[in-house]
mmCIF file of C-alpha atoms in Angstrom:
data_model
loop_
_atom_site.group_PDB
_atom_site.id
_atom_site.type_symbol
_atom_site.label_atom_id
_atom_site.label_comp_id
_atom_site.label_asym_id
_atom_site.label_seq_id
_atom_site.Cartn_x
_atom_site.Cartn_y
_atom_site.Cartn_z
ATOM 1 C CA UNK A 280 65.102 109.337 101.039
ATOM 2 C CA UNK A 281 67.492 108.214 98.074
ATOM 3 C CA UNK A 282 69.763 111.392 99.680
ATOM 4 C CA UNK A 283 69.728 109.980 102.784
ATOM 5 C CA UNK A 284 70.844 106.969 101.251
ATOM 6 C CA UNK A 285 73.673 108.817 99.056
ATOM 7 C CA UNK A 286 74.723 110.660 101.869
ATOM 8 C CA UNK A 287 74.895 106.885 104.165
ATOM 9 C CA UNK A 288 76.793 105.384 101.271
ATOM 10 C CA UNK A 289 79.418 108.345 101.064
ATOM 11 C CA UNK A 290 79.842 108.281 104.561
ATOM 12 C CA UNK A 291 80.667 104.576 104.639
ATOM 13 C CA UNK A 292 83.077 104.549 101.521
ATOM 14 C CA UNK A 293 84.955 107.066 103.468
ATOM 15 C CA UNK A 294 85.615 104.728 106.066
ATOM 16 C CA UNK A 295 86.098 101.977 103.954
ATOM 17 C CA UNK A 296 88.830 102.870 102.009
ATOM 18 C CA UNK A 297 91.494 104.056 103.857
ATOM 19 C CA UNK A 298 94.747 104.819 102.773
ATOM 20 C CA UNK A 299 94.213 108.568 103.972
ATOM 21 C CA UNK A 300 93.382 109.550 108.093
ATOM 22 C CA UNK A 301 89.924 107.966 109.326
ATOM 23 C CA UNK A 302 88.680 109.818 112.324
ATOM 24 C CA UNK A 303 85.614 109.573 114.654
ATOM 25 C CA UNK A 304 83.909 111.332 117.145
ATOM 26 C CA UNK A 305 80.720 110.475 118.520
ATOM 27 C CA UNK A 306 78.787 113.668 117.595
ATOM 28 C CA UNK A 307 76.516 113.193 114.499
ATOM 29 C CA UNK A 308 75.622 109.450 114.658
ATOM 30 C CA UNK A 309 77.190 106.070 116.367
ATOM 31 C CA UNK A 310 76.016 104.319 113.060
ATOM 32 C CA UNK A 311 79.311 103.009 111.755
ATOM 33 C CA UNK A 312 79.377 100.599 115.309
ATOM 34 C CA UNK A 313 77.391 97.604 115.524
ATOM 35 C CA UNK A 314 78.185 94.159 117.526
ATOM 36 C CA UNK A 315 79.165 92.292 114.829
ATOM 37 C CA UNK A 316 82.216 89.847 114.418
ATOM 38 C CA UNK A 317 84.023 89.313 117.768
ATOM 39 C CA UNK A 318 81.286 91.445 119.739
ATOM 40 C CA UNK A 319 78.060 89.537 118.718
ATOM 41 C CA UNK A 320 75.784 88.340 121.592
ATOM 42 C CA UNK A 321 77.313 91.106 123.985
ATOM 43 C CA UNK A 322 75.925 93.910 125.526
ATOM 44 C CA UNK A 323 76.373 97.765 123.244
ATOM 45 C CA UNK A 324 77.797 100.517 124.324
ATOM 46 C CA UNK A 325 75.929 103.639 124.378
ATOM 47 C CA UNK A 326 76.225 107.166 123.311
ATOM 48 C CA UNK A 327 75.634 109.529 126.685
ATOM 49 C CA UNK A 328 76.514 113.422 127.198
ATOM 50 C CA UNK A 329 79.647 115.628 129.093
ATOM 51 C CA UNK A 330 76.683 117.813 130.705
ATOM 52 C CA UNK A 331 75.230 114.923 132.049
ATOM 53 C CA UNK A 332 78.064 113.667 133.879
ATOM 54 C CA UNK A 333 79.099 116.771 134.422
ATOM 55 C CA UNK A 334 82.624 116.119 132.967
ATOM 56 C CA UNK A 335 84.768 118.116 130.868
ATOM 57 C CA UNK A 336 85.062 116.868 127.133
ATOM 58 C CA UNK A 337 88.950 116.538 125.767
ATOM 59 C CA UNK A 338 88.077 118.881 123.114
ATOM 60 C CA UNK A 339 85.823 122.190 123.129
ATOM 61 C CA UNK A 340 83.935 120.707 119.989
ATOM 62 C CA UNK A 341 82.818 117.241 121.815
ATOM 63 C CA UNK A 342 79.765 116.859 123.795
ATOM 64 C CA UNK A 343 79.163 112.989 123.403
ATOM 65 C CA UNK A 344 80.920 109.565 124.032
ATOM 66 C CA UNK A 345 80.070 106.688 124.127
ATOM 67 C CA UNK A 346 80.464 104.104 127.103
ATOM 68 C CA UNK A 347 79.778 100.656 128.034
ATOM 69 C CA UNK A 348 75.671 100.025 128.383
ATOM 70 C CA UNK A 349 76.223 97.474 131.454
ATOM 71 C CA UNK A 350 78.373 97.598 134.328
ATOM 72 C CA UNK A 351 79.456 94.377 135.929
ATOM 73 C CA UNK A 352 78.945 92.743 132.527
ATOM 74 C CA UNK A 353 81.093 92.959 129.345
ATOM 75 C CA UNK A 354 79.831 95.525 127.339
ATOM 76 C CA UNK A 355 81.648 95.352 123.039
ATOM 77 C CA UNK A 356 81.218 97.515 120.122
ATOM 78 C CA UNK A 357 82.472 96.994 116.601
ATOM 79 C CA UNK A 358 82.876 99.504 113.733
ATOM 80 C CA UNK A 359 82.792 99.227 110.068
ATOM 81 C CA UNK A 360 85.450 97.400 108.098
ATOM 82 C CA UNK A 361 87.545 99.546 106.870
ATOM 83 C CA UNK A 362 91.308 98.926 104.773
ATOM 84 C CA UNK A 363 94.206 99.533 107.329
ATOM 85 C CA UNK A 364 97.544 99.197 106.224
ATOM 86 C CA UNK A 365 100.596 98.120 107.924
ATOM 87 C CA UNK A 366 102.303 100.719 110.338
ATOM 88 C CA UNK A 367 99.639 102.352 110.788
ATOM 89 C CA UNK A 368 98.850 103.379 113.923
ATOM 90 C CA UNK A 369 94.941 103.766 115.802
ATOM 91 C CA UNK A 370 94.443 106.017 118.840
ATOM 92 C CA UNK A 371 91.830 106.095 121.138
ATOM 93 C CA UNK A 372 90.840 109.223 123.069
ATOM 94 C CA UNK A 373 89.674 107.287 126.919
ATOM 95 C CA UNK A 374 88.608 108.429 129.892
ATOM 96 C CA UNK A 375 88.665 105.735 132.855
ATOM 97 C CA UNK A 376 87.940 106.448 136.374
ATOM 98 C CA UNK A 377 88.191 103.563 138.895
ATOM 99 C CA UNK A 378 85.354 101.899 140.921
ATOM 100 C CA UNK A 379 86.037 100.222 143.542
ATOM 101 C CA UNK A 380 86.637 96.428 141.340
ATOM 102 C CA UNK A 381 89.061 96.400 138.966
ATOM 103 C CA UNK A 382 87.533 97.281 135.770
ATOM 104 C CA UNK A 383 88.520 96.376 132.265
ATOM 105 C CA UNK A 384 89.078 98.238 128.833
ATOM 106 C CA UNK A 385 90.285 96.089 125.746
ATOM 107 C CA UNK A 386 91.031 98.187 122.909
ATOM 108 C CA UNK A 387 91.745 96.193 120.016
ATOM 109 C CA UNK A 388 91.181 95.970 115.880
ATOM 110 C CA UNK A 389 90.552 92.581 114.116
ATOM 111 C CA UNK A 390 91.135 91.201 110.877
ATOM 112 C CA UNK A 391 88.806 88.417 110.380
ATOM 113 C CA UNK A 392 89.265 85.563 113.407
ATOM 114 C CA UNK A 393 92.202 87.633 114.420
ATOM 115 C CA UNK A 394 92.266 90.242 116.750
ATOM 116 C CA UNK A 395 95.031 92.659 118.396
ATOM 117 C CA UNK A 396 94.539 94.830 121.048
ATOM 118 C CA UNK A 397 95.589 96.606 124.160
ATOM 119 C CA UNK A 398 93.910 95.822 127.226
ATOM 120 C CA UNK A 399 94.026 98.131 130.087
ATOM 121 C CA UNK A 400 93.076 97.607 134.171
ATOM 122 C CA UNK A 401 91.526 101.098 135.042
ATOM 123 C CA UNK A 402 93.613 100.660 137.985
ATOM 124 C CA UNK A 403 97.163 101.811 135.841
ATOM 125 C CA UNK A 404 94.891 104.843 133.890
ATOM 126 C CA UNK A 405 93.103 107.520 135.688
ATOM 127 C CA UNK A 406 91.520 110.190 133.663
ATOM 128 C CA UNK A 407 92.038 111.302 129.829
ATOM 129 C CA UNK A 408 94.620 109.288 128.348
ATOM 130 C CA UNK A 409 95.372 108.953 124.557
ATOM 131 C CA UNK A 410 95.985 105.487 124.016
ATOM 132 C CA UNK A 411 98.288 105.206 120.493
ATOM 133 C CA UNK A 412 98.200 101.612 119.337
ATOM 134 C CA UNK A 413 100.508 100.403 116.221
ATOM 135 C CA UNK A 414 99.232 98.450 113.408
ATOM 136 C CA UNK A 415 101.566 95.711 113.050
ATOM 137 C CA UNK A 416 101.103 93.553 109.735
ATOM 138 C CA UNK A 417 103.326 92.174 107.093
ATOM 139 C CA UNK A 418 100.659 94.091 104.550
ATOM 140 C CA UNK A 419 97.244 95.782 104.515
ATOM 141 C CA UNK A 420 93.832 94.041 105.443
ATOM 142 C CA UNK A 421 90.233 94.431 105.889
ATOM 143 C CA UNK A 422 89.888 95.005 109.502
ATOM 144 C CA UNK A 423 87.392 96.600 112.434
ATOM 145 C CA UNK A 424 88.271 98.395 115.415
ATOM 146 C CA UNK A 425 86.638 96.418 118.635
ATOM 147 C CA UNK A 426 86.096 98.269 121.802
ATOM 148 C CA UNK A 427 85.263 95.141 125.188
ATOM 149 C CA UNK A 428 84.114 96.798 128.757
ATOM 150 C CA UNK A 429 83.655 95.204 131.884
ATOM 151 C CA UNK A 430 83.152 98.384 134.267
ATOM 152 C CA UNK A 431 82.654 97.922 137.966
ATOM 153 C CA UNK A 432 79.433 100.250 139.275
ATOM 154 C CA UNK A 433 81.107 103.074 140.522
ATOM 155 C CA UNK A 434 83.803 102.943 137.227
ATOM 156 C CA UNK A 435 83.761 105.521 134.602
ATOM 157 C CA UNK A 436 84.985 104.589 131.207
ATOM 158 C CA UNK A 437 84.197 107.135 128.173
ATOM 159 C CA UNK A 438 85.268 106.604 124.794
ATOM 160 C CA UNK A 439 85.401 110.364 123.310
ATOM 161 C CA UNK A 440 86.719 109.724 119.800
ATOM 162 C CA UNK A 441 89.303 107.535 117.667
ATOM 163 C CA UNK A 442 91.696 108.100 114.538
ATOM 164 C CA UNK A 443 93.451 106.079 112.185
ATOM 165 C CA UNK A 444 96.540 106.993 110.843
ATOM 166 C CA UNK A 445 98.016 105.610 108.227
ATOM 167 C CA UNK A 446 102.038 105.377 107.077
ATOM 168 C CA UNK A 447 103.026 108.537 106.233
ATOM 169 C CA UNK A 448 100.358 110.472 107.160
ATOM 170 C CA UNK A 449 101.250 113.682 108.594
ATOM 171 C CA UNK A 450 99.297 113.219 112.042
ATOM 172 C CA UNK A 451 98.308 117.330 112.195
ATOM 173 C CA UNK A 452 96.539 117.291 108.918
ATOM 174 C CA UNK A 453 94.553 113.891 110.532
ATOM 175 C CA UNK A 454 92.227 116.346 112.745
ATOM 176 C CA UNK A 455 89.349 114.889 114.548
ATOM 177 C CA UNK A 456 87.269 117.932 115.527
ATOM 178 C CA UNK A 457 88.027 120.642 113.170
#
């Protein structure tokens, strides 16, 4: 149990400080996303399977994603604080396939009461897509990355992985399935 706990605690201090690449896939856990901040009282999103849809993953290492748990209402995910530094940039690895509504995907990352983001009608993105989103800041802040869904029924929206990359960084050494 107490290296379960050490292992937890390493895991999260990775995330949390941040002046080197952050990346995420869905794979192991969805532990580091909760509904807290801007997403409390909403609906979670959920961790599903490529076999199950039947869909090809953006990378041969990725099997899972995760995806809003409701359609027709909004569906928001948080992750872990984490330091992000200004000019950094976050991108989002999305798959969105049209229902017959318009459906909605916000992509966004918050700093307290603030939050920034890139929202996106599934009617202008069809598909994979890697959605690159600047960090814009006058300096570096505690911040979480905020993922809001409203999906019509027939809609497919899939969240395969992010990355954060910070200043500097040289973006092949910030890998997200090795």
């Amino acid at each position: 149990m107490a290296f379960k706990i050490f292992i937890l605690l390493s895991l999260l201090t990775a995330c949390v400080i941040s002046d080197s690449c952050v990346t995420y896939n869905f794979e192991e856990e969805f532990d580091i996303f909760s509904n807290h901040g801007i997403c409390r009282n909403n609906a979670p999103w959920i961790v599903g399977n490529y076999e199950d849809l039947g869909l090809a993953s953006p990378n041969e290492h990725s099997t899972k994603f995760i995806t809003p748990s409701l359609y027709g209402e909004l569906s928001c995910a948080s992750s872990s604080y984490f330091i992000m530094q200004a000019d950094a940039e976050l991108e989002f690895n999305v798959y969105v396939e049209s229902g017959i509504r318009n459906s909605i995907l916000f992509l966004a990352f918050a700093e307290d009461h603030s939050v920034n983001g890139l929202a996106a009608n599934s009617m202008t993105i069809s598909g994979w897509q890697t959605v690159k989103m600047p960090i814009y800041s006058s300096q570096s802040f505690r911040g979480y990355i905020v993922l809001v869904s409203e999906a019509s029924p027939n809609a497919t929206i899939l969240v395969d992985s992010f990355r954060y990359i910070p200043p500097g960084e040289d973006e092949s050494l910030c890998q997200i399935y090795g």
